[in-house]
mmCIF file of C-alpha atoms and ligand atoms in Angstrom:
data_model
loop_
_atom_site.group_PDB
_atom_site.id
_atom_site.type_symbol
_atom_site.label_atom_id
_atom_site.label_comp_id
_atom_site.label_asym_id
_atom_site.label_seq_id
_atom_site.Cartn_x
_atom_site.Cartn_y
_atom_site.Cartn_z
ATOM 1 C CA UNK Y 1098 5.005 -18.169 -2.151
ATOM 2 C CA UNK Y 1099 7.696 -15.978 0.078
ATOM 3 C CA UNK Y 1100 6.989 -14.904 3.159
ATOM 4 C CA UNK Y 1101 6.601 -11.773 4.001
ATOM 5 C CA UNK Y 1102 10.029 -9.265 5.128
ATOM 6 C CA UNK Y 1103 9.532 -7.897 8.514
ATOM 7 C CA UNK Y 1104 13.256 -8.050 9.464
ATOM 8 C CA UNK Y 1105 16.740 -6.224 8.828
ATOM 9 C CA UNK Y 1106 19.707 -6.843 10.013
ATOM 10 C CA UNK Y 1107 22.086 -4.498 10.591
ATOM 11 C CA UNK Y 1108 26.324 -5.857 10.693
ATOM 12 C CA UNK Y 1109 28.026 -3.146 12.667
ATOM 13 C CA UNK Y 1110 30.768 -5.395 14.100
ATOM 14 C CA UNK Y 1111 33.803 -4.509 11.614
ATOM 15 C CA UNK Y 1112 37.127 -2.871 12.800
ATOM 16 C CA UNK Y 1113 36.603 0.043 10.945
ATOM 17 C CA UNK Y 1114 40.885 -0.019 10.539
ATOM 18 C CA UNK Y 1115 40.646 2.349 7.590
ATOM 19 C CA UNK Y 1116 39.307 5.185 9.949
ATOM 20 C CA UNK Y 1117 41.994 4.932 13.253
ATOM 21 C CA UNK Y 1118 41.963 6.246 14.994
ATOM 22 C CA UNK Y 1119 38.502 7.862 15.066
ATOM 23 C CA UNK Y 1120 36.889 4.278 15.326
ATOM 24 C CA UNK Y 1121 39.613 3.487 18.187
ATOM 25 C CA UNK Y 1122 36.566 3.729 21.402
ATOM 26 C CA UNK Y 1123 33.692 4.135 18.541
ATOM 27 C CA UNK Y 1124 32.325 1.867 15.899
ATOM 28 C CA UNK Y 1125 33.110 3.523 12.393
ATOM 29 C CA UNK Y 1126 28.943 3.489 11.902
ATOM 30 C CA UNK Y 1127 28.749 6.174 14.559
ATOM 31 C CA UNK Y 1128 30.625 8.603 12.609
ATOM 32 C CA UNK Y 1129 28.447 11.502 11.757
ATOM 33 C CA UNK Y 1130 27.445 12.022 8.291
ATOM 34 C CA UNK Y 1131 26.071 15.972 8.849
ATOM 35 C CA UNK Y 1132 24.397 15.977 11.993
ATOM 36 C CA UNK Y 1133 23.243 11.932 12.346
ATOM 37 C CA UNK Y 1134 25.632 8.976 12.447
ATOM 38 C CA UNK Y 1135 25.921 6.863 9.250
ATOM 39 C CA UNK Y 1136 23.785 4.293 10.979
ATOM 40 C CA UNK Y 1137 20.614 6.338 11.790
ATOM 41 C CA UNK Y 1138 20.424 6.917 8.158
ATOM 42 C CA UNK Y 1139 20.262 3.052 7.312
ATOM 43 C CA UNK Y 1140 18.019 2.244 10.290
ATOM 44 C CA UNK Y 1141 15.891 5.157 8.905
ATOM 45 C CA UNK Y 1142 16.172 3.097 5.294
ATOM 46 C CA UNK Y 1143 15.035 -0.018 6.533
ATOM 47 C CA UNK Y 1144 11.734 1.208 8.144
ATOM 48 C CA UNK Y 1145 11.247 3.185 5.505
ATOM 49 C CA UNK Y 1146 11.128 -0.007 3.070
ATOM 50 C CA UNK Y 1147 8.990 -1.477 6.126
ATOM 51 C CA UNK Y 1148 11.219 -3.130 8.354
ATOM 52 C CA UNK Y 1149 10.459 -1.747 11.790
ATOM 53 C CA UNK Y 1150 12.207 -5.369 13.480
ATOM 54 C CA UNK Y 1151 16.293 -4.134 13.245
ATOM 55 C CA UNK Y 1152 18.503 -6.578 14.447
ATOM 56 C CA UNK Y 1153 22.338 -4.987 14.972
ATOM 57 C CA UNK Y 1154 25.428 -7.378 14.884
ATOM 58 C CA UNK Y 1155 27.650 -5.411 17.455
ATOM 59 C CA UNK Y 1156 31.712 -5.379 18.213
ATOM 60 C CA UNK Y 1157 33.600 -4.358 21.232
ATOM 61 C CA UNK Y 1158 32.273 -0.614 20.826
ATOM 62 C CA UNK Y 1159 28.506 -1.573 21.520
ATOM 63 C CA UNK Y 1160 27.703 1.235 24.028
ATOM 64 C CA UNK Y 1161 27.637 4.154 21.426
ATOM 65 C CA UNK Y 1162 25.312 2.369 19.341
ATOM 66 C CA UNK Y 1163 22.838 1.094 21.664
ATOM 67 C CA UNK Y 1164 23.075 4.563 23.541
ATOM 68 C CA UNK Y 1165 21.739 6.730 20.463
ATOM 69 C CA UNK Y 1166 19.111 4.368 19.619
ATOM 70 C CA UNK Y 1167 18.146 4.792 23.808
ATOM 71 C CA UNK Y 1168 16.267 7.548 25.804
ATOM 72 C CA UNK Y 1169 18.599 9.707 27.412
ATOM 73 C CA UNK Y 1170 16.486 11.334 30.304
ATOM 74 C CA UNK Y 1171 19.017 13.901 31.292
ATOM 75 C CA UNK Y 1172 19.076 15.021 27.766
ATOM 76 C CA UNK Y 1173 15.469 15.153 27.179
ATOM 77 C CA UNK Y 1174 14.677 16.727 30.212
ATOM 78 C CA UNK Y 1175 16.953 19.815 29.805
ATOM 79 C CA UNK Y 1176 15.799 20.217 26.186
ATOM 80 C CA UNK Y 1177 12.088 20.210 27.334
ATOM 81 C CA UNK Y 1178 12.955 22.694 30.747
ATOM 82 C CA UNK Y 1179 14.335 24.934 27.712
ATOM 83 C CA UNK Y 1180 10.828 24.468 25.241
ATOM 84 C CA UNK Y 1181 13.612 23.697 22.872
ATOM 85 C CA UNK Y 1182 10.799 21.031 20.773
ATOM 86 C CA UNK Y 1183 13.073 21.068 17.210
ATOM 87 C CA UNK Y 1184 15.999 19.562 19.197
ATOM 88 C CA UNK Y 1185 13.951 17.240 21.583
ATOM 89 C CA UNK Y 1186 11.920 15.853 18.368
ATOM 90 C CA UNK Y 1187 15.702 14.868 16.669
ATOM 91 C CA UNK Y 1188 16.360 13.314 19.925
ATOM 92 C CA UNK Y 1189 13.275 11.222 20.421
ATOM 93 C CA UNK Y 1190 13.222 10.384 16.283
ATOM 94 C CA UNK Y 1191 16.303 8.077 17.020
ATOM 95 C CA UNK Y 1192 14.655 6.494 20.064
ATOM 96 C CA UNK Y 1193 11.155 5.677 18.526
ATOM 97 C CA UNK Y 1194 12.165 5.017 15.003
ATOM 98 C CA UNK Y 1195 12.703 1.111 14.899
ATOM 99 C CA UNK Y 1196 12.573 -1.836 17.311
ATOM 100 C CA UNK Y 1197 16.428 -2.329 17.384
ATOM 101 C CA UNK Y 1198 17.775 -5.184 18.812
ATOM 102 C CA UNK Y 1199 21.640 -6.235 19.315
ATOM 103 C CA UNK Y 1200 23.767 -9.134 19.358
ATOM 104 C CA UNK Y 1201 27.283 -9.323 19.757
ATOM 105 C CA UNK Y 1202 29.339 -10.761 17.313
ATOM 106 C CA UNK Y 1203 32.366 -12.123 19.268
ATOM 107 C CA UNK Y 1204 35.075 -12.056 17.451
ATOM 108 C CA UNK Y 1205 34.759 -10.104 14.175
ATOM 109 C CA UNK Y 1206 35.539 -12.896 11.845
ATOM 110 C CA UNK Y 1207 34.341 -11.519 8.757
ATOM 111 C CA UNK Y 1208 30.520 -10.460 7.171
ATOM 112 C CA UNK Y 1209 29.429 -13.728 6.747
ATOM 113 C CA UNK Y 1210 30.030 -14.813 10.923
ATOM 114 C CA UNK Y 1211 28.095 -11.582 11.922
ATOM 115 C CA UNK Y 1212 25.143 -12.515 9.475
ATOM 116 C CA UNK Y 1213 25.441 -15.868 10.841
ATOM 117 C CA UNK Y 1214 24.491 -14.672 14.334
ATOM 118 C CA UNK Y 1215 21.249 -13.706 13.272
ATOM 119 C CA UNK Y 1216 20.081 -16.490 12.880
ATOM 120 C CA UNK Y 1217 17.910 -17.201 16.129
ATOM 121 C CA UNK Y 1218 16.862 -13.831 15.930
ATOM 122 C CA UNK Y 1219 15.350 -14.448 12.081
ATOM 123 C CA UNK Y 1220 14.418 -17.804 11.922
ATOM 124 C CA UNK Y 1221 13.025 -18.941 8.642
ATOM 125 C CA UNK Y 1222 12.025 -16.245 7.134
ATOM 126 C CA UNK Y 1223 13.568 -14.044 4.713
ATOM 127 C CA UNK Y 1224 15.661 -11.022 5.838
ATOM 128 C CA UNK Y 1225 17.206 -8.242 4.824
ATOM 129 C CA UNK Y 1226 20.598 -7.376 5.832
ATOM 130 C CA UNK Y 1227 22.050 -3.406 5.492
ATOM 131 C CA UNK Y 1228 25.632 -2.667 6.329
ATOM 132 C CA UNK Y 1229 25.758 0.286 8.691
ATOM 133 C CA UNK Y 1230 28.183 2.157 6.796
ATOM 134 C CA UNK Y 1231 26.845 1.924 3.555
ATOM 135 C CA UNK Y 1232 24.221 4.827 2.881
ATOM 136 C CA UNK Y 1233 21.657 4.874 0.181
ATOM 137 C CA UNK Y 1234 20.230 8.424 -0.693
ATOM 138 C CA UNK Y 1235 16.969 8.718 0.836
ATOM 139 C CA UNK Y 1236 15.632 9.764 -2.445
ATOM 140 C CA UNK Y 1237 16.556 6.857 -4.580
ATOM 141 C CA UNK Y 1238 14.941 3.757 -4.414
ATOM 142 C CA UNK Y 1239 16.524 0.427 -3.864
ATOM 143 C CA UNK Y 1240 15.508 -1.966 -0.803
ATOM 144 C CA UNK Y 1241 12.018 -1.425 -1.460
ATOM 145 C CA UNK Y 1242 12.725 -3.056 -4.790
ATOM 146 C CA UNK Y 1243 14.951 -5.689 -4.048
ATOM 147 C CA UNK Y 1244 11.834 -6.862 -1.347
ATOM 148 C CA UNK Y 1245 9.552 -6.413 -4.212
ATOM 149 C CA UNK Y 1246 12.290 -9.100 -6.555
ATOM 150 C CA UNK Y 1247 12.587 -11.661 -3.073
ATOM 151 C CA UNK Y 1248 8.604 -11.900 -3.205
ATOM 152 C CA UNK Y 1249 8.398 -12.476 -7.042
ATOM 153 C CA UNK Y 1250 10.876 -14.808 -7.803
ATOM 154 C CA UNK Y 1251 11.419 -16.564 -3.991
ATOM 155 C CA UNK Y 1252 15.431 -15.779 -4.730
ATOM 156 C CA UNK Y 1253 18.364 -13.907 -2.609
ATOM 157 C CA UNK Y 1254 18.337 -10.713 -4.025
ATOM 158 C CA UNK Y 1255 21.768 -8.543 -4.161
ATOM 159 C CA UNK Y 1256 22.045 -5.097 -4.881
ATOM 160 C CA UNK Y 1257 24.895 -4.419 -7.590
ATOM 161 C CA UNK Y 1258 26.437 -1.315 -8.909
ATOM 162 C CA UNK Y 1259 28.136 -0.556 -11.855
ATOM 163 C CA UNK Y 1260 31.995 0.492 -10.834
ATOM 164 C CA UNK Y 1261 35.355 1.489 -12.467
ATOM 165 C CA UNK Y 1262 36.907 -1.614 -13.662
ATOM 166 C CA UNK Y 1263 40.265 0.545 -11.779
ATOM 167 C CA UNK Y 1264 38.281 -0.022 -8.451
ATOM 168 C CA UNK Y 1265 36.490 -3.802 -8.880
ATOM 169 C CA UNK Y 1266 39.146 -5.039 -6.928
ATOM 170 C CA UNK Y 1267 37.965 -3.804 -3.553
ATOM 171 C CA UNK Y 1268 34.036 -4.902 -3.863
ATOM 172 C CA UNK Y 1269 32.525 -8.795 -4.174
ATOM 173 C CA UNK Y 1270 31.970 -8.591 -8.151
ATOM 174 C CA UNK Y 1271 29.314 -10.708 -10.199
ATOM 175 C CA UNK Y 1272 29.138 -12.880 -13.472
ATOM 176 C CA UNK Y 1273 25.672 -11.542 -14.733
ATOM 177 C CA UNK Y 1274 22.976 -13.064 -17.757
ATOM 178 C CA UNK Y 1275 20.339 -10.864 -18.379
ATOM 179 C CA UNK Y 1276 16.403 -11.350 -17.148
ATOM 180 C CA UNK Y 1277 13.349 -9.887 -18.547
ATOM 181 C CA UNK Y 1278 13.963 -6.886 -16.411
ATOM 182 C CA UNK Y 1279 15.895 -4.277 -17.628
ATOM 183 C CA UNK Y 1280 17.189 -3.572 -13.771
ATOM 184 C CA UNK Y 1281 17.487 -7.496 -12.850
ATOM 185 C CA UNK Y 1282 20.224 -9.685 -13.618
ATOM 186 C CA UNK Y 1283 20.523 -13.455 -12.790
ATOM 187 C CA UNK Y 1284 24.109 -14.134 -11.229
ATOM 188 C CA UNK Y 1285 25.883 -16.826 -12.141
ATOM 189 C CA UNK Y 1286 29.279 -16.251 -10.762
ATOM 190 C CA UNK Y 1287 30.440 -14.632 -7.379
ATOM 191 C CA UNK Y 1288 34.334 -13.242 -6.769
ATOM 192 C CA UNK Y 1289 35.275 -11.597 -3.881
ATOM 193 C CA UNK Y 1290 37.861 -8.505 -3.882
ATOM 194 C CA UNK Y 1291 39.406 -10.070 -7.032
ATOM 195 C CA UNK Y 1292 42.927 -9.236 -7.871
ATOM 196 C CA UNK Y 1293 43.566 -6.204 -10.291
ATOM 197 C CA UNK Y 1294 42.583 -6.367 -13.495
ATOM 198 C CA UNK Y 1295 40.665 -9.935 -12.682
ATOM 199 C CA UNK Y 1296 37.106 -8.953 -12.199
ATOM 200 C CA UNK Y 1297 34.781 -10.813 -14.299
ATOM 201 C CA UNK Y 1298 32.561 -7.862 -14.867
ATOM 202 C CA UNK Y 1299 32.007 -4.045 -13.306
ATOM 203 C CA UNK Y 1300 29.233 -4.920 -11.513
ATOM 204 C CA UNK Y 1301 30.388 -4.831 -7.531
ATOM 205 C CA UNK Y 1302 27.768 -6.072 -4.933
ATOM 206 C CA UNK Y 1303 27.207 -3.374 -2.664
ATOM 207 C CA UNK Y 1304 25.796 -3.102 0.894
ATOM 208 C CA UNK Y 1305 22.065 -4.464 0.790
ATOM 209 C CA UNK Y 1306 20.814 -7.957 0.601
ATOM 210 C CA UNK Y 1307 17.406 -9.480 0.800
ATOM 211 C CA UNK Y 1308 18.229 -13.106 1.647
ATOM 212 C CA UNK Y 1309 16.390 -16.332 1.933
ATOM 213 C CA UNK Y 1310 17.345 -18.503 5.519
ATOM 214 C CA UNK Y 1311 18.708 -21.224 3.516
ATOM 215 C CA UNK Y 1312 21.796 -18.867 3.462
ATOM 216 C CA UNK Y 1313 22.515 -19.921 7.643
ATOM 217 C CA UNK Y 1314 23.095 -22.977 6.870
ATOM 218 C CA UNK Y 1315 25.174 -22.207 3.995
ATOM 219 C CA UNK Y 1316 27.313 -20.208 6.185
ATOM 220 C CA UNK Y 1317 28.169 -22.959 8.904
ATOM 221 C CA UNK Y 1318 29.418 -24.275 6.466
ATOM 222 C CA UNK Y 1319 31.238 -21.960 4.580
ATOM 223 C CA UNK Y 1320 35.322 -21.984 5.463
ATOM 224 C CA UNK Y 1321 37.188 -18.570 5.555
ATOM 225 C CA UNK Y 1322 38.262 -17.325 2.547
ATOM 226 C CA UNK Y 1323 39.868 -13.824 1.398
ATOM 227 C CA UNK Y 1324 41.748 -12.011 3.864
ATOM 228 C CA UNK Y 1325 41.046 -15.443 6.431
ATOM 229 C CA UNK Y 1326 37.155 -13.977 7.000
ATOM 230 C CA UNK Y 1327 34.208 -15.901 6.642
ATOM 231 C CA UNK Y 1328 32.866 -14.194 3.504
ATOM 232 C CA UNK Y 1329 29.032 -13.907 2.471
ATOM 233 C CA UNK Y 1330 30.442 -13.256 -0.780
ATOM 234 C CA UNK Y 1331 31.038 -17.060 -0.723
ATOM 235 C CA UNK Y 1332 27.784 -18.197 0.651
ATOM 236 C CA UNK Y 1333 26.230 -16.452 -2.107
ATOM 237 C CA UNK Y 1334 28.463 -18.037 -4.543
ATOM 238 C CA UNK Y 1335 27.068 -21.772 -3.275
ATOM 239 C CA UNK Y 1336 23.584 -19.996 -3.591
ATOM 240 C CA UNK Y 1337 23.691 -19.138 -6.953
ATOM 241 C CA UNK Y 1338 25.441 -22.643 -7.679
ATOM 242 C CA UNK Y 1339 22.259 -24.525 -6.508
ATOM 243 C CA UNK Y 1340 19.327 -22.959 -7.724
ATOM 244 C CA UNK Y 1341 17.104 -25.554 -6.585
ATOM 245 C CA UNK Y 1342 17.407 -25.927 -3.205
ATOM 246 C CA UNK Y 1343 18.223 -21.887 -2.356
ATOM 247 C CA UNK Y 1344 15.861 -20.357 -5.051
ATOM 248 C CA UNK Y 1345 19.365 -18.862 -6.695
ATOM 249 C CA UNK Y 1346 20.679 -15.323 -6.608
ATOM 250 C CA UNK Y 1347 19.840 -11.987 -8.508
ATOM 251 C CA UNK Y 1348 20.893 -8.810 -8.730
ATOM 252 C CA UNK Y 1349 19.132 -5.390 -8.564
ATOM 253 C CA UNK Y 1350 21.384 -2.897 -10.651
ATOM 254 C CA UNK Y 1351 20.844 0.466 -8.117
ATOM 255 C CA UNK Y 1352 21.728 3.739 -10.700
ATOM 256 C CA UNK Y 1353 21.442 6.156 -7.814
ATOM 257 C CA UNK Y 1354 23.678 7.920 -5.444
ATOM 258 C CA UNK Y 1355 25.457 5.598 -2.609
ATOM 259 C CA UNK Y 1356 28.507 6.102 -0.016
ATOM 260 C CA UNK Y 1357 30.382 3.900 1.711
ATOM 261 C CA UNK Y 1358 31.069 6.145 4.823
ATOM 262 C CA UNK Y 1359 33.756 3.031 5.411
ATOM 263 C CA UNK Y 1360 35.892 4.582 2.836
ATOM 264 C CA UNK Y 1361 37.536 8.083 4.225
ATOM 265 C CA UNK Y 1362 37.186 9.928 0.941
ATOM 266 C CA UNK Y 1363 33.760 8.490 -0.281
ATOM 267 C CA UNK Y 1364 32.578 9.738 3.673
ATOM 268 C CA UNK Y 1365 33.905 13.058 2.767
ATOM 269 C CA UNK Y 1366 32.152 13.027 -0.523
ATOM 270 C CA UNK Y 1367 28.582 11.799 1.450
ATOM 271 C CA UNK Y 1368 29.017 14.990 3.981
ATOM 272 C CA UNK Y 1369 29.374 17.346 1.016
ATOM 273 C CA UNK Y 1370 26.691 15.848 -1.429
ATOM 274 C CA UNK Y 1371 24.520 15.534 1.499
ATOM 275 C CA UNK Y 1372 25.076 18.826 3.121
ATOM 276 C CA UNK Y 1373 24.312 20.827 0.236
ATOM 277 C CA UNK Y 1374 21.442 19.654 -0.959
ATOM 278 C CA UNK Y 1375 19.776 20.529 2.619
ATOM 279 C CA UNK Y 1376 17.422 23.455 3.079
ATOM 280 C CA UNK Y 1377 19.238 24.638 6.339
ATOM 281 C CA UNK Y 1378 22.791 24.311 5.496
ATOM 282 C CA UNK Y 1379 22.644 24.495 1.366
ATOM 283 C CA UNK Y 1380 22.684 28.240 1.142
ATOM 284 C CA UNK Y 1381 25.354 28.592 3.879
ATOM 285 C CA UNK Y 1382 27.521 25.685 1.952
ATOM 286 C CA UNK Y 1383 27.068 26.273 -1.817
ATOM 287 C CA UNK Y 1384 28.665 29.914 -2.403
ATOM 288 C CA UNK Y 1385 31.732 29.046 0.126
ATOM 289 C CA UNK Y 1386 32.277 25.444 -1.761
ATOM 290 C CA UNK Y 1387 31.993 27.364 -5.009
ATOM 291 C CA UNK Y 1388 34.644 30.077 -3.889
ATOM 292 C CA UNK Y 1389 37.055 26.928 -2.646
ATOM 293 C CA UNK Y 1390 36.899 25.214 -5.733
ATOM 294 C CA UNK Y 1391 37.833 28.182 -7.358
ATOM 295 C CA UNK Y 1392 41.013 28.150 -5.833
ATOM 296 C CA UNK Y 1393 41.632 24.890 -6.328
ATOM 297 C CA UNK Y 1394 44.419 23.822 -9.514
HETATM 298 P P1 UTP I 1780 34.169 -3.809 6.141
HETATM 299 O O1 UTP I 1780 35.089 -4.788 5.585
HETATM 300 O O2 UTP I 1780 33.954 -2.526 5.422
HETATM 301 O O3 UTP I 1780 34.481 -3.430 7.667
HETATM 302 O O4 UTP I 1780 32.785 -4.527 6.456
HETATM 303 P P2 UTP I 1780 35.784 -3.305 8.501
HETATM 304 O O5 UTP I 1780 36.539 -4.586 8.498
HETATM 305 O O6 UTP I 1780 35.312 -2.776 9.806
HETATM 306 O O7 UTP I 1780 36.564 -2.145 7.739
HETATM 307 P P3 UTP I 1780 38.108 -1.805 7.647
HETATM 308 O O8 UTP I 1780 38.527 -2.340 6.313
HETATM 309 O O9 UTP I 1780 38.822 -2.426 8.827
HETATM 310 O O10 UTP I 1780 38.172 -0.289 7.701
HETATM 311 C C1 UTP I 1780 31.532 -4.179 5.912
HETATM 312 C C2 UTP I 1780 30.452 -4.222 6.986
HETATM 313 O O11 UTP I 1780 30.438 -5.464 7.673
HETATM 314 C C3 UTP I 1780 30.595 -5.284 9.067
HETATM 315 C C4 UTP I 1780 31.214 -3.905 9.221
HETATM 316 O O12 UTP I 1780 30.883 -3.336 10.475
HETATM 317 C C5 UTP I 1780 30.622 -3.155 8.053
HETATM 318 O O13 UTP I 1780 29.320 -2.659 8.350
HETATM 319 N N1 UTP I 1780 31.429 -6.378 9.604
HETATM 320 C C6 UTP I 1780 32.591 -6.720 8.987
HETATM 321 C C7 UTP I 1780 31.005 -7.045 10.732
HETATM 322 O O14 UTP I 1780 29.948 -6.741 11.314
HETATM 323 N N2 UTP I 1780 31.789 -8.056 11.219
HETATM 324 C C8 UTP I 1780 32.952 -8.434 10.622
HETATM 325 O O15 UTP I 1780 33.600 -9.380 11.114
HETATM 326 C C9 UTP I 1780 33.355 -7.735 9.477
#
């Protein structure tokens, strides 16, 4: 039987080079997306699938991070003197939410290294891990269901979405054979950011993983590979090769709304989507974005 998930780890260690210099003194997961920073949204994901224990894999730009997930008396304390409660509550929401802890990466030698230093922190149990810059709409399912695929078939479970074939280049993309579930696929093959026009499929991994421990030891082992990082991409790959000692990999195809807030457009695209769909900004938004458009060739 699988053990229960408890834990999610959180990998917020990258350079963030695509957004300098904006991530120059701030990791790119701070960035807000509306009024919270990318991360709080995936923290708020995890615990809402359960996982209250966070662990966060942190770069040289720790101090924002572990700041907004900390009290800040000052803060508190003027919004209270004021009886401002709506603003004090979105304060204290980031400070209570999860139990977060943090471990620094070192250097940030790829997605694979900072899973790797979880390890002491997760033992042998199964984890989950959630990039910090990937954000899953709130009101689709997915990590609750991937959880729900670890504990039936004792597996690593990825979560893959279907792409352009003009953009498969840029993701980890899977060889796939169907399963008896119309939204589970049994990988067989694992490429990372294959060259144009290479992929073996459109189905790109994205930024959620429930995986079993076996995948630690995988990793020490595992020797850098595309652009000289240690890729989980390639763990994965020896996962799904040996079925019988790691349980094998499957993927969870997700059919709902996603943005990679590491991508400048795609984070311009999540503040939109995201913004107008809210009760308190919506009716503001909506007739200005139609008028814009308007004007647009
Ligand atoms: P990315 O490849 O998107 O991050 O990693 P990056 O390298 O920071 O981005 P660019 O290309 O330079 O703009 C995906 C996730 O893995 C984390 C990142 O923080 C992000 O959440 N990551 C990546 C680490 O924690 N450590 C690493 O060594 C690399």
């Amino acid at each position: 039987m699988a053990k229960k998930i408890t834990k999610a780890v959180i990998p917020a260690a990258g350079l963030g080079t695509r957004f300098l210099p904006a991530t120059k003194a701030m990791p790119k997961e701070m960035l807000p997306v509306v009024d919270k920073p990318a991360i709080q949204y995936v923290v708020e994901e995890a615990v809402q699938a359960g996982l209250r224990d966070v662990l966060m894999i942190t770069g040289r730009n720790k101090g924002a991070l572990e700041n907004h997930f900390d009290r800040v008396g000052e803060l508190e304390a003027t919004l209270e003197k004021k009886g401002d409660t709506e603003r004090l509550e979105k304060v204290n929401h980031s400070t209570d939410l999860a139990e977060v802890h943090y471990v620094r990466q070192g250097d940030p030698l790829g997605l694979g290294h900072a899973v790797l230093r979880a390890h002491m922190h997760v033992g042998d149990e199964p984890f989950a891990v959630l990039l910090g810059d990937d954000i899953i709409d709130a009101r689709d399912v997915l990590l609750s269901r991937m959880i729900e695929e670890q504990g039936k078939r004792n597996a690593s479970i990825v979560a893959l979405l279907e792409v352009d074939p003009a953009v498969a280049h840029l993701y980890g993309v899977a060889t796939v054979e169907p399963t008896e579930d119309e939204d589970v696929v049994r990988i067989t093959g694992l490429v990372e950011k294959p060259s144009p026009g290479t992929a073996p499929s459109n189905l790109a991994i994205i930024g959620r993983y429930v995986l079993r421990p076996e995948v630690f030891g995988i990793l020490e082992h595992t020797a850098p590979g595309k652009g000289n990082e240690i890729q989980l991409t390639d763990a994965l790959m020896t996962m799904a090769e040996n079925p019988d000692e790691t349980g094998g990999v499957y993927g969870v195809v997700f059919r709902g709304r996603r943005y990679d807030t590491g991508d400048r457009a795609d984070y311009i695209r999540a503040i939109v989507q995201l913004a107008v769909d809210r009760e308190d900004l919506g009716p503001e938004l909506r007739p200005w974005l139609k008028d814009f458009v308007a004007t647009l060739d």
